[in-house]
PDB file of C-alpha atoms in Angstrom:
ATOM      1  CA  MET C  15     -30.978  32.596 -22.651  1.00 78.00           C
ATOM      2  CA  GLU C  16     -33.576  31.586 -25.290  1.00 78.00           C
ATOM      3  CA  ARG C  17     -30.796  30.792 -27.768  1.00 79.00           C
ATOM      4  CA  THR C  18     -28.994  28.713 -25.109  1.00 74.00           C
ATOM      5  CA  ILE C  19     -32.179  26.793 -24.425  1.00 72.00           C
ATOM      6  CA  SER C  20     -32.881  26.247 -28.135  1.00 73.00           C
ATOM      7  CA  ARG C  21     -29.374  24.841 -28.653  1.00 71.00           C
ATOM      8  CA  GLY C  22     -29.907  22.458 -25.762  1.00 68.00           C
ATOM      9  CA  ASP C  23     -26.934  23.938 -23.831  1.00 67.00           C
ATOM     10  CA  TRP C  24     -28.867  25.343 -20.888  1.00 65.00           C
ATOM     11  CA  GLN C  25     -28.339  23.710 -17.502  1.00 65.00           C
ATOM     12  CA  PRO C  26     -30.325  24.385 -14.349  1.00 61.00           C
ATOM     13  CA  PRO C  27     -28.440  26.148 -11.538  1.00 61.00           C
ATOM     14  CA  ALA C  28     -26.598  23.873  -9.131  1.00 51.00           C
ATOM     15  CA  PRO C  29     -28.346  23.255  -5.789  1.00 49.00           C
ATOM     16  CA  PRO C  30     -27.840  26.031  -3.225  1.00 47.00           C
ATOM     17  CA  SER C  31     -25.907  23.647  -0.957  1.00 45.00           C
ATOM     18  CA  LEU C  32     -23.151  23.488  -3.582  1.00 44.00           C
ATOM     19  CA  ARG C  33     -23.238  27.070  -4.802  1.00 44.00           C
ATOM     20  CA  GLY C  34     -23.562  28.597  -1.363  1.00 43.00           C
ATOM     21  CA  LYS C  35     -20.790  30.501   0.369  1.00 44.00           C
ATOM     22  CA  ALA C  36     -19.940  27.580   2.680  1.00 49.00           C
ATOM     23  CA  LEU C  37     -18.574  25.483  -0.217  1.00 60.00           C
ATOM     24  CA  ARG C  38     -17.537  28.253  -2.587  1.00 79.00           C
ATOM     25  CA  SER C  39     -13.772  27.922  -2.086  1.00 91.00           C
ATOM     26  CA  PHE C  40     -11.859  24.819  -3.102  1.00 94.00           C
ATOM     27  CA  ARG C  41     -10.778  24.394   0.526  1.00 94.00           C
ATOM     28  CA  ASP C  42     -14.354  24.063   1.748  1.00 93.00           C
ATOM     29  CA  TYR C  43     -15.404  21.845  -1.133  1.00 94.00           C
ATOM     30  CA  ALA C  44     -12.363  19.536  -0.848  1.00 95.00           C
ATOM     31  CA  LEU C  45     -12.606  19.061   2.919  1.00 94.00           C
ATOM     32  CA  ASN C  46     -16.338  18.379   2.626  1.00 93.00           C
ATOM     33  CA  ASP C  47     -15.678  15.895  -0.200  1.00 94.00           C
ATOM     34  CA  VAL C  48     -13.100  13.915   1.797  1.00 94.00           C
ATOM     35  CA  GLN C  49     -15.283  13.926   4.914  1.00 92.00           C
ATOM     36  CA  SER C  50     -18.214  12.502   2.937  1.00 92.00           C
ATOM     37  CA  ARG C  51     -16.218   9.508   1.657  1.00 91.00           C
ATOM     38  CA  THR C  52     -16.235   6.072   3.252  1.00 85.00           C
ATOM     39  CA  LEU C  53     -12.562   5.654   4.153  1.00 83.00           C
ATOM     40  CA  THR C  54     -10.430   3.824   6.669  1.00 79.00           C
ATOM     41  CA  PRO C  55      -9.080   6.095   9.442  1.00 80.00           C
ATOM     42  CA  ARG C  56      -5.554   5.767   8.021  1.00 79.00           C
ATOM     43  CA  THR C  57      -6.616   6.746   4.494  1.00 85.00           C
ATOM     44  CA  ARG C  58      -8.697   9.659   5.772  1.00 88.00           C
ATOM     45  CA  GLU C  59      -5.718  10.969   7.738  1.00 88.00           C
ATOM     46  CA  LEU C  60      -3.503  10.554   4.650  1.00 90.00           C
ATOM     47  CA  TYR C  61      -5.912  12.489   2.415  1.00 94.00           C
ATOM     48  CA  GLU C  62      -6.314  15.294   4.924  1.00 93.00           C
ATOM     49  CA  ARG C  63      -2.536  15.550   5.330  1.00 93.00           C
ATOM     50  CA  GLN C  64      -2.026  15.665   1.550  1.00 95.00           C
ATOM     51  CA  LEU C  65      -4.647  18.388   1.264  1.00 96.00           C
ATOM     52  CA  GLU C  66      -3.158  20.557   4.002  1.00 95.00           C
ATOM     53  CA  ARG C  67       0.482  20.166   2.940  1.00 95.00           C
ATOM     54  CA  LEU C  68       0.401  19.840  -0.835  1.00 95.00           C
ATOM     55  CA  ILE C  69      -2.896  20.985  -2.363  1.00 96.00           C
ATOM     56  CA  LEU C  70      -4.641  23.630  -0.267  1.00 96.00           C
ATOM     57  CA  PRO C  71      -1.640  26.008  -0.041  1.00 95.00           C
ATOM     58  CA  HIS C  72      -1.991  26.474  -3.815  1.00 95.00           C
ATOM     59  CA  PHE C  73      -5.736  26.050  -4.468  1.00 95.00           C
ATOM     60  CA  GLY C  74      -7.336  26.570  -1.064  1.00 92.00           C
ATOM     61  CA  GLU C  75      -8.792  30.048  -1.529  1.00 93.00           C
ATOM     62  CA  THR C  76      -9.568  29.636  -5.239  1.00 94.00           C
ATOM     63  CA  GLU C  77     -13.171  29.099  -6.240  1.00 93.00           C
ATOM     64  CA  VAL C  78     -13.708  25.610  -7.612  1.00 93.00           C
ATOM     65  CA  GLU C  79     -15.076  27.022 -10.884  1.00 92.00           C
ATOM     66  CA  LYS C  80     -11.911  29.061 -11.449  1.00 93.00           C
ATOM     67  CA  ILE C  81      -9.374  26.224 -11.296  1.00 94.00           C
ATOM     68  CA  THR C  82      -8.060  25.768 -14.820  1.00 94.00           C
ATOM     69  CA  THR C  83      -5.808  23.283 -16.586  1.00 94.00           C
ATOM     70  CA  THR C  84      -3.101  25.976 -16.618  1.00 94.00           C
ATOM     71  CA  ASN C  85      -3.405  26.335 -12.817  1.00 94.00           C
ATOM     72  CA  VAL C  86      -3.110  22.575 -12.372  1.00 95.00           C
ATOM     73  CA  ARG C  87      -0.053  22.310 -14.628  1.00 95.00           C
ATOM     74  CA  ALA C  88       1.700  25.167 -12.814  1.00 95.00           C
ATOM     75  CA  TRP C  89       1.024  23.519  -9.439  1.00 96.00           C
ATOM     76  CA  TYR C  90       2.153  20.092 -10.629  1.00 95.00           C
ATOM     77  CA  ALA C  91       5.379  21.459 -12.161  1.00 93.00           C
ATOM     78  CA  GLN C  92       6.714  22.515  -8.760  1.00 93.00           C
ATOM     79  CA  LEU C  93       5.180  19.706  -6.681  1.00 93.00           C
ATOM     80  CA  CYS C  94       7.642  17.434  -4.819  1.00 87.00           C
ATOM     81  CA  PRO C  95       9.981  16.724  -7.756  1.00 85.00           C
ATOM     82  CA  GLU C  96      12.157  14.488  -5.557  1.00 85.00           C
ATOM     83  CA  GLN C  97       9.212  12.555  -4.116  1.00 87.00           C
ATOM     84  CA  PRO C  98       7.417  10.883  -7.038  1.00 87.00           C
ATOM     85  CA  THR C  99       5.110   8.784  -4.863  1.00 86.00           C
ATOM     86  CA  GLN C 100       3.791  11.781  -2.918  1.00 90.00           C
ATOM     87  CA  ARG C 101       3.509  13.727  -6.147  1.00 92.00           C
ATOM     88  CA  ALA C 102       1.448  11.010  -7.842  1.00 92.00           C
ATOM     89  CA  HIS C 103      -0.823  10.548  -4.823  1.00 93.00           C
ATOM     90  CA  ALA C 104      -1.466  14.285  -4.418  1.00 95.00           C
ATOM     91  CA  TYR C 105      -2.354  14.664  -8.108  1.00 95.00           C
ATOM     92  CA  ALA C 106      -4.671  11.647  -7.928  1.00 94.00           C
ATOM     93  CA  LEU C 107      -6.452  13.155  -4.927  1.00 96.00           C
ATOM     94  CA  LEU C 108      -6.898  16.528  -6.649  1.00 96.00           C
ATOM     95  CA  ARG C 109      -8.210  14.845  -9.790  1.00 96.00           C
ATOM     96  CA  SER C 110     -10.716  12.742  -7.825  1.00 96.00           C
ATOM     97  CA  ILE C 111     -12.037  15.785  -5.922  1.00 96.00           C
ATOM     98  CA  LEU C 112     -12.509  17.752  -9.137  1.00 96.00           C
ATOM     99  CA  SER C 113     -14.135  14.708 -10.737  1.00 95.00           C
ATOM    100  CA  HIS C 114     -16.715  14.825  -7.962  1.00 95.00           C
ATOM    101  CA  ALA C 115     -17.143  18.530  -8.691  1.00 94.00           C
ATOM    102  CA  VAL C 116     -18.058  17.552 -12.255  1.00 93.00           C
ATOM    103  CA  ASP C 117     -20.590  15.050 -10.907  1.00 94.00           C
ATOM    104  CA  ASP C 118     -22.019  17.777  -8.663  1.00 91.00           C
ATOM    105  CA  GLU C 119     -22.255  20.121 -11.691  1.00 89.00           C
ATOM    106  CA  ARG C 120     -19.973  22.665 -10.075  1.00 91.00           C
ATOM    107  CA  ILE C 121     -17.739  22.510 -13.150  1.00 92.00           C
ATOM    108  CA  THR C 122     -18.351  21.156 -16.640  1.00 91.00           C
ATOM    109  CA  ALA C 123     -15.008  19.387 -17.113  1.00 92.00           C
ATOM    110  CA  ASN C 124     -12.134  18.172 -14.954  1.00 95.00           C
ATOM    111  CA  PRO C 125      -9.065  20.416 -15.479  1.00 94.00           C
ATOM    112  CA  CYS C 126      -6.627  17.616 -14.565  1.00 95.00           C
ATOM    113  CA  HIS C 127      -5.263  16.375 -17.904  1.00 92.00           C
ATOM    114  CA  ILE C 128      -1.582  15.624 -17.239  1.00 92.00           C
ATOM    115  CA  ARG C 129      -0.581  12.304 -18.778  1.00 88.00           C
ATOM    116  CA  SER C 130       1.029   9.705 -16.517  1.00 86.00           C
ATOM    117  CA  ALA C 131       0.817  12.066 -13.538  1.00 86.00           C
ATOM    118  CA  THR C 132      -0.553   9.311 -11.309  1.00 82.00           C
ATOM    119  CA  SER C 133       2.224   6.862 -12.232  1.00 74.00           C
ATOM    120  CA  ARG C 134       5.524   6.980 -10.458  1.00 62.00           C
ATOM    121  CA  ARG C 135       9.019   5.969 -11.376  1.00 58.00           C
ATOM    122  CA  ARG C 136      10.755   3.772  -8.827  1.00 55.00           C
ATOM    123  CA  MET C 137      13.547   5.867  -7.349  1.00 51.00           C
ATOM    124  CA  LYS C 138      15.082   2.924  -5.508  1.00 60.00           C
ATOM    125  CA  ASN C 139      16.124  -0.297  -7.191  1.00 69.00           C
ATOM    126  CA  VAL C 140      14.814  -2.845  -4.714  1.00 75.00           C
ATOM    127  CA  GLU C 141      16.895  -5.979  -4.355  1.00 84.00           C
ATOM    128  CA  PRO C 142      14.765  -8.696  -2.735  1.00 87.00           C
ATOM    129  CA  ALA C 143      16.226 -10.887  -0.029  1.00 90.00           C
ATOM    130  CA  LYS C 144      17.422 -14.313  -1.121  1.00 91.00           C
ATOM    131  CA  PRO C 145      16.009 -17.607   0.172  1.00 91.00           C
ATOM    132  CA  ASP C 146      19.369 -18.277   1.850  1.00 93.00           C
ATOM    133  CA  ASP C 147      19.043 -14.965   3.712  1.00 94.00           C
ATOM    134  CA  LEU C 148      15.625 -15.934   5.042  1.00 94.00           C
ATOM    135  CA  ALA C 149      16.878 -19.410   5.970  1.00 93.00           C
ATOM    136  CA  ARG C 150      19.724 -17.856   7.946  1.00 94.00           C
ATOM    137  CA  LEU C 151      17.323 -15.644   9.868  1.00 94.00           C
ATOM    138  CA  GLN C 152      15.207 -18.670  10.734  1.00 92.00           C
ATOM    139  CA  SER C 153      18.183 -20.631  12.068  1.00 91.00           C
ATOM    140  CA  GLU C 154      20.137 -17.887  13.850  1.00 92.00           C
ATOM    141  CA  LEU C 155      17.625 -15.370  15.208  1.00 92.00           C
ATOM    142  CA  GLN C 156      15.394 -15.907  18.211  1.00 92.00           C
ATOM    143  CA  PRO C 157      11.832 -16.762  17.111  1.00 92.00           C
ATOM    144  CA  ARG C 158      10.382 -13.532  18.569  1.00 91.00           C
ATOM    145  CA  PHE C 159      12.663 -11.587  16.234  1.00 92.00           C
ATOM    146  CA  ALA C 160      12.682 -13.944  13.261  1.00 95.00           C
ATOM    147  CA  LEU C 161       9.057 -15.053  12.824  1.00 96.00           C
ATOM    148  CA  PRO C 162       7.436 -11.646  12.084  1.00 96.00           C
ATOM    149  CA  ILE C 163      10.112 -11.048   9.439  1.00 96.00           C
ATOM    150  CA  LEU C 164       9.852 -14.531   7.956  1.00 96.00           C
ATOM    151  CA  ILE C 165       6.062 -14.312   7.669  1.00 96.00           C
ATOM    152  CA  ALA C 166       6.468 -11.031   5.773  1.00 95.00           C
ATOM    153  CA  GLY C 167       9.285 -12.377   3.598  1.00 94.00           C
ATOM    154  CA  TRP C 168       7.662 -15.701   2.665  1.00 94.00           C
ATOM    155  CA  CYS C 169       3.960 -14.784   2.770  1.00 94.00           C
ATOM    156  CA  GLY C 170       3.974 -11.101   1.748  1.00 92.00           C
ATOM    157  CA  LEU C 171       2.083  -9.674   4.732  1.00 94.00           C
ATOM    158  CA  ARG C 172       2.344  -5.970   5.470  1.00 93.00           C
ATOM    159  CA  SER C 173       3.884  -4.768   8.717  1.00 93.00           C
ATOM    160  CA  GLY C 174       0.489  -3.905  10.231  1.00 93.00           C
ATOM    161  CA  GLU C 175      -0.957  -7.249   9.114  1.00 95.00           C
ATOM    162  CA  VAL C 176       1.850  -9.209  10.775  1.00 96.00           C
ATOM    163  CA  ARG C 177       1.513  -7.315  14.029  1.00 95.00           C
ATOM    164  CA  ALA C 178      -2.288  -7.744  14.076  1.00 95.00           C
ATOM    165  CA  LEU C 179      -2.233 -11.540  13.700  1.00 96.00           C
ATOM    166  CA  ARG C 180      -3.990 -13.483  16.444  1.00 95.00           C
ATOM    167  CA  VAL C 181      -3.390 -17.092  17.417  1.00 95.00           C
ATOM    168  CA  LYS C 182      -6.717 -18.045  15.853  1.00 95.00           C
ATOM    169  CA  ASP C 183      -5.627 -16.535  12.529  1.00 96.00           C
ATOM    170  CA  VAL C 184      -2.968 -19.235  12.073  1.00 96.00           C
ATOM    171  CA  ASP C 185      -3.864 -22.770  11.004  1.00 94.00           C
ATOM    172  CA  VAL C 186      -0.676 -24.761  11.486  1.00 94.00           C
ATOM    173  CA  VAL C 187      -2.403 -28.012  10.488  1.00 93.00           C
ATOM    174  CA  GLY C 188      -3.763 -26.782   7.174  1.00 92.00           C
ATOM    175  CA  GLY C 189      -0.860 -24.381   6.643  1.00 93.00           C
ATOM    176  CA  TRP C 190      -2.803 -21.116   6.321  1.00 94.00           C
ATOM    177  CA  ILE C 191      -2.598 -17.602   7.706  1.00 95.00           C
ATOM    178  CA  ARG C 192      -5.887 -15.701   7.698  1.00 95.00           C
ATOM    179  CA  VAL C 193      -5.419 -11.951   7.288  1.00 95.00           C
ATOM    180  CA  ARG C 194      -8.430 -10.336   8.914  1.00 94.00           C
ATOM    181  CA  GLN C 195      -7.132  -7.136  10.497  1.00 93.00           C
ATOM    182  CA  GLY C 196      -4.271  -4.664  10.558  1.00 92.00           C
ATOM    183  CA  VAL C 197      -2.570  -2.289  12.972  1.00 91.00           C
ATOM    184  CA  THR C 198      -2.312   1.414  12.155  1.00 87.00           C
ATOM    185  CA  ARG C 199      -1.069   4.405  14.117  1.00 83.00           C
ATOM    186  CA  ILE C 200      -3.061   7.613  13.697  1.00 78.00           C
ATOM    187  CA  SER C 201      -2.220  10.809  15.564  1.00 74.00           C
ATOM    188  CA  GLY C 202      -0.229   8.819  18.111  1.00 76.00           C
ATOM    189  CA  GLN C 203      -3.059   6.352  18.731  1.00 82.00           C
ATOM    190  CA  VAL C 204      -2.693   2.659  17.869  1.00 84.00           C
ATOM    191  CA  LEU C 205      -5.782   1.267  16.137  1.00 85.00           C
ATOM    192  CA  VAL C 206      -6.588  -2.318  15.184  1.00 89.00           C
ATOM    193  CA  GLY C 207      -9.197  -2.658  12.468  1.00 87.00           C
ATOM    194  CA  PRO C 208      -9.888  -3.986   8.976  1.00 85.00           C
ATOM    195  CA  PRO C 209      -6.876  -4.371   6.661  1.00 84.00           C
ATOM    196  CA  LYS C 210      -5.870  -1.742   4.109  1.00 77.00           C
ATOM    197  CA  THR C 211      -8.413  -2.723   1.418  1.00 81.00           C
ATOM    198  CA  PRO C 212     -11.192  -5.312   1.044  1.00 84.00           C
ATOM    199  CA  ALA C 213      -8.801  -7.354  -1.126  1.00 86.00           C
ATOM    200  CA  SER C 214      -6.395  -7.469   1.824  1.00 89.00           C
ATOM    201  CA  VAL C 215      -8.795  -9.804   3.647  1.00 93.00           C
ATOM    202  CA  ARG C 216      -7.355 -13.097   2.446  1.00 93.00           C
ATOM    203  CA  ASP C 217      -5.985 -16.517   3.313  1.00 93.00           C
ATOM    204  CA  VAL C 218      -2.297 -17.016   2.568  1.00 93.00           C
ATOM    205  CA  ALA C 219      -0.680 -20.448   2.293  1.00 93.00           C
ATOM    206  CA  VAL C 220       2.415 -20.808   4.475  1.00 93.00           C
ATOM    207  CA  PRO C 221       5.489 -22.555   3.039  1.00 93.00           C
ATOM    208  CA  PRO C 222       5.698 -25.912   4.869  1.00 93.00           C
ATOM    209  CA  HIS C 223       9.249 -25.350   6.109  1.00 93.00           C
ATOM    210  CA  LEU C 224       8.037 -22.379   8.184  1.00 94.00           C
ATOM    211  CA  LEU C 225       5.141 -24.154   9.916  1.00 94.00           C
ATOM    212  CA  PRO C 226       7.175 -26.054  12.586  1.00 94.00           C
ATOM    213  CA  SER C 227       8.689 -22.804  13.863  1.00 95.00           C
ATOM    214  CA  ILE C 228       5.267 -21.119  14.009  1.00 96.00           C
ATOM    215  CA  LYS C 229       3.778 -24.164  15.770  1.00 95.00           C
ATOM    216  CA  THR C 230       6.549 -24.180  18.386  1.00 95.00           C
ATOM    217  CA  TRP C 231       6.056 -20.469  18.974  1.00 95.00           C
ATOM    218  CA  ILE C 232       2.309 -20.892  19.512  1.00 94.00           C
ATOM    219  CA  GLU C 233       2.897 -23.784  21.921  1.00 92.00           C
ATOM    220  CA  HIS C 234       4.903 -21.453  24.166  1.00 90.00           C
ATOM    221  CA  LEU C 235       2.056 -18.936  24.343  1.00 90.00           C
ATOM    222  CA  PRO C 236      -0.629 -19.190  27.060  1.00 86.00           C
ATOM    223  CA  LYS C 237      -3.080 -21.975  26.279  1.00 83.00           C
ATOM    224  CA  GLY C 238      -6.710 -21.406  25.371  1.00 77.00           C
ATOM    225  CA  GLU C 239      -6.315 -17.798  24.248  1.00 82.00           C
ATOM    226  CA  ALA C 240      -7.192 -17.864  20.560  1.00 85.00           C
ATOM    227  CA  GLU C 241      -7.871 -14.124  20.569  1.00 90.00           C
ATOM    228  CA  ARG C 242      -4.374 -13.405  21.868  1.00 92.00           C
ATOM    229  CA  TYR C 243      -1.979 -11.646  19.508  1.00 94.00           C
ATOM    230  CA  LEU C 244       0.529 -13.973  17.895  1.00 95.00           C
ATOM    231  CA  PHE C 245       3.238 -11.386  18.592  1.00 95.00           C
ATOM    232  CA  PRO C 246       2.086  -9.460  21.665  1.00 92.00           C
ATOM    233  CA  GLY C 247       3.544  -6.197  22.889  1.00 91.00           C
ATOM    234  CA  ARG C 248       4.635  -5.393  26.420  1.00 87.00           C
ATOM    235  CA  GLU C 249       1.008  -5.695  27.420  1.00 86.00           C
ATOM    236  CA  PRO C 250      -0.357  -9.144  26.447  1.00 82.00           C
ATOM    237  CA  THR C 251      -3.579  -7.533  25.199  1.00 87.00           C
ATOM    238  CA  ALA C 252      -1.731  -5.206  22.812  1.00 90.00           C
ATOM    239  CA  PRO C 253      -0.032  -6.061  19.516  1.00 93.00           C
ATOM    240  CA  MET C 254       3.718  -5.810  18.978  1.00 93.00           C
ATOM    241  CA  SER C 255       4.710  -2.167  18.643  1.00 92.00           C
ATOM    242  CA  GLU C 256       6.148  -0.687  15.490  1.00 91.00           C
ATOM    243  CA  LYS C 257       9.297   0.145  17.458  1.00 92.00           C
ATOM    244  CA  ALA C 258       9.742  -3.487  18.516  1.00 93.00           C
ATOM    245  CA  LEU C 259       9.346  -4.670  14.926  1.00 94.00           C
ATOM    246  CA  ARG C 260      11.911  -2.133  13.738  1.00 93.00           C
ATOM    247  CA  HIS C 261      14.316  -3.406  16.419  1.00 94.00           C
ATOM    248  CA  ALA C 262      13.839  -6.995  15.239  1.00 94.00           C
ATOM    249  CA  PHE C 263      14.313  -5.994  11.612  1.00 95.00           C
ATOM    250  CA  ALA C 264      17.497  -4.072  12.451  1.00 95.00           C
ATOM    251  CA  LYS C 265      18.959  -7.276  13.890  1.00 93.00           C
ATOM    252  CA  ALA C 266      17.914  -9.195  10.780  1.00 95.00           C
ATOM    253  CA  LYS C 267      19.477  -6.685   8.365  1.00 94.00           C
ATOM    254  CA  GLU C 268      22.738  -6.766  10.290  1.00 95.00           C
ATOM    255  CA  LEU C 269      22.830 -10.558  10.248  1.00 94.00           C
ATOM    256  CA  ILE C 270      22.402 -10.863   6.475  1.00 94.00           C
ATOM    257  CA  ASP C 271      24.398  -7.700   5.708  1.00 95.00           C
ATOM    258  CA  ARG C 272      21.517  -5.877   3.997  1.00 94.00           C
ATOM    259  CA  PRO C 273      21.494  -2.369   5.545  1.00 93.00           C
ATOM    260  CA  ASP C 274      19.663  -1.056   2.460  1.00 92.00           C
ATOM    261  CA  MET C 275      16.502  -3.096   3.041  1.00 93.00           C
ATOM    262  CA  THR C 276      13.245  -1.767   4.444  1.00 92.00           C
ATOM    263  CA  PHE C 277      10.568  -3.921   6.018  1.00 93.00           C
ATOM    264  CA  HIS C 278       8.299  -3.214   3.051  1.00 90.00           C
ATOM    265  CA  ASP C 279      10.959  -4.713   0.775  1.00 92.00           C
ATOM    266  CA  LEU C 280      10.005  -8.082   2.255  1.00 93.00           C
ATOM    267  CA  ARG C 281       6.759  -7.879   0.246  1.00 90.00           C
ATOM    268  CA  HIS C 282       8.898  -7.523  -2.858  1.00 88.00           C
ATOM    269  CA  THR C 283      10.798 -10.608  -1.709  1.00 91.00           C
ATOM    270  CA  ALA C 284       7.619 -12.646  -1.257  1.00 90.00           C
ATOM    271  CA  ALA C 285       6.236 -11.571  -4.637  1.00 88.00           C
ATOM    272  CA  THR C 286       9.498 -12.249  -6.452  1.00 87.00           C
ATOM    273  CA  LEU C 287       9.954 -15.710  -4.966  1.00 87.00           C
ATOM    274  CA  ALA C 288       6.353 -16.624  -5.761  1.00 87.00           C
ATOM    275  CA  ALA C 289       6.628 -15.316  -9.347  1.00 84.00           C
ATOM    276  CA  GLN C 290       9.890 -17.167  -9.944  1.00 81.00           C
ATOM    277  CA  ASN C 291       8.165 -20.355  -8.895  1.00 82.00           C
ATOM    278  CA  GLY C 292       5.303 -20.004 -11.345  1.00 80.00           C
ATOM    279  CA  ALA C 293       2.713 -17.774  -9.623  1.00 82.00           C
ATOM    280  CA  THR C 294       0.459 -16.003 -12.104  1.00 82.00           C
ATOM    281  CA  THR C 295      -0.459 -12.344 -11.792  1.00 83.00           C
ATOM    282  CA  ALA C 296      -3.910 -13.296 -10.472  1.00 85.00           C
ATOM    283  CA  GLU C 297      -2.308 -15.559  -7.869  1.00 85.00           C
ATOM    284  CA  LEU C 298       0.069 -12.780  -6.821  1.00 86.00           C
ATOM    285  CA  MET C 299      -2.845 -10.366  -6.491  1.00 88.00           C
ATOM    286  CA  ARG C 300      -4.638 -12.781  -4.211  1.00 88.00           C
ATOM    287  CA  ARG C 301      -1.541 -13.632  -2.176  1.00 89.00           C
ATOM    288  CA  LEU C 302      -0.478 -10.011  -1.630  1.00 87.00           C
ATOM    289  CA  GLY C 303      -3.995  -8.632  -1.245  1.00 87.00           C
ATOM    290  CA  HIS C 304      -3.889  -6.314  -4.262  1.00 79.00           C
ATOM    291  CA  THR C 305      -6.858  -4.969  -6.194  1.00 72.00           C
ATOM    292  CA  THR C 306      -5.172  -4.441  -9.577  1.00 74.00           C
ATOM    293  CA  ALA C 307      -2.731  -6.358 -11.731  1.00 71.00           C
ATOM    294  CA  SER C 308      -0.461  -3.324 -12.058  1.00 68.00           C
ATOM    295  CA  MET C 309       0.013  -3.209  -8.304  1.00 64.00           C
ATOM    296  CA  ALA C 310       0.986  -6.873  -8.191  1.00 63.00           C
ATOM    297  CA  MET C 311       3.370  -6.492 -11.127  1.00 66.00           C
ATOM    298  CA  ARG C 312       5.110  -3.618  -9.354  1.00 63.00           C
ATOM    299  CA  TYR C 313       6.335  -6.055  -6.725  1.00 60.00           C
ATOM    300  CA  GLN C 314       7.907  -8.532  -9.141  1.00 60.00           C
ATOM    301  CA  HIS C 315      11.632  -8.422  -9.774  1.00 57.00           C
ATOM    302  CA  SER C 316      13.989 -10.323 -12.001  1.00 53.00           C
ATOM    303  CA  SER C 317      17.250 -11.691 -10.631  1.00 53.00           C
ATOM    304  CA  ALA C 318      20.609 -12.677 -12.072  1.00 55.00           C
ATOM    305  CA  GLN C 319      20.020 -16.274 -10.984  1.00 59.00           C
ATOM    306  CA  ARG C 320      16.626 -16.449 -12.676  1.00 59.00           C
ATOM    307  CA  ASP C 321      18.002 -14.812 -15.823  1.00 63.00           C
ATOM    308  CA  ARG C 322      20.712 -17.493 -15.948  1.00 65.00           C
ATOM    309  CA  GLN C 323      18.062 -20.208 -15.620  1.00 67.00           C
ATOM    310  CA  ILE C 324      16.147 -18.675 -18.526  1.00 65.00           C
ATOM    311  CA  ALA C 325      19.296 -18.571 -20.662  1.00 70.00           C
ATOM    312  CA  GLU C 326      20.059 -22.222 -19.899  1.00 74.00           C
ATOM    313  CA  ALA C 327      16.477 -23.183 -20.741  1.00 73.00           C
ATOM    314  CA  LEU C 328      16.830 -21.469 -24.130  1.00 68.00           C
ATOM    315  CA  SER C 329      19.954 -23.470 -24.863  1.00 68.00           C
ATOM    316  CA  SER C 330      18.191 -26.674 -23.923  1.00 76.00           C
ATOM    317  CA  LEU C 331      15.622 -25.969 -26.654  1.00 71.00           C
ATOM    318  CA  LEU C 332      18.374 -26.002 -29.265  1.00 67.00           C
ATOM    319  CA  LYS C 333      19.918 -29.173 -27.855  1.00 61.00           C
ATOM    320  CA  SER C 334      16.591 -30.986 -27.973  1.00 59.00           C
ATOM    321  CA  GLU C 335      16.124 -30.029 -31.626  1.00 56.00           C
ATOM    322  CA  GLU C 336      19.611 -31.273 -32.515  1.00 57.00           C
ATOM    323  CA  LYS C 337      18.752 -34.666 -31.053  1.00 54.00           C
TER     324      LYS C 337
END
């Protein structure tokens, strides 16, 4: 002990609250860690589900101090090989919990050292909808089916953000949609609260061609009810249900012959169209409500049409030099 002290390696014992029996196992420590975080209800439910299904079956009864890099690598090697997104999220959660254990001086170093484990390869090659597809939806579908899809496809709103819009959130004169809340479903209960992240609270400019349809839709809603949902459910005081939105989207996919599309692919559509028309990464982050550039870049896609335009632009450079 004297030699340890003289070398400067001695550390005082961790507080009893962390070394006590109640938090000795990884299960107890991890659940306590997640409960102590400031999270949205949806994120908290997601973390708890990832713990119970993917992490605790392997590490639950192990003492935090006895989790090694070898243990982590063995767990990761067999973890959801066909589900890269779940795999990346579960690893990120484990790493963050053990990082807190380092901060709490339960362990001296984080055993999670797998390179690129939190990145994920896109398993599906997303093909964004084309402007002509969106135009067809606007002209041929009833507004109650078309407008939620068009707002997602042109403005990049998430499903829960579209469903949570109120009449007062839409400025048809200035051409803005104010994203201030979102709809989530947790344990069978529908909750309306803040959007996914602080960056998701944003104002999104609406393409002018879409404003007349939105204005007409609002004019058919009861007057003087600014707090009313823009797309109400069966009960006027409730937002459109997820089932109703899926029904509307099924009609849209059939009309444009895109059975492969998901509703979330409409965010890819909005990002791609904006990027092709000159939006910078910072502008895409703001428009989509992202916190990092990498997240915004993930939603950008090239297209054969855009590649042809680039090729033609390159040829024009040569022609201008010849002149």
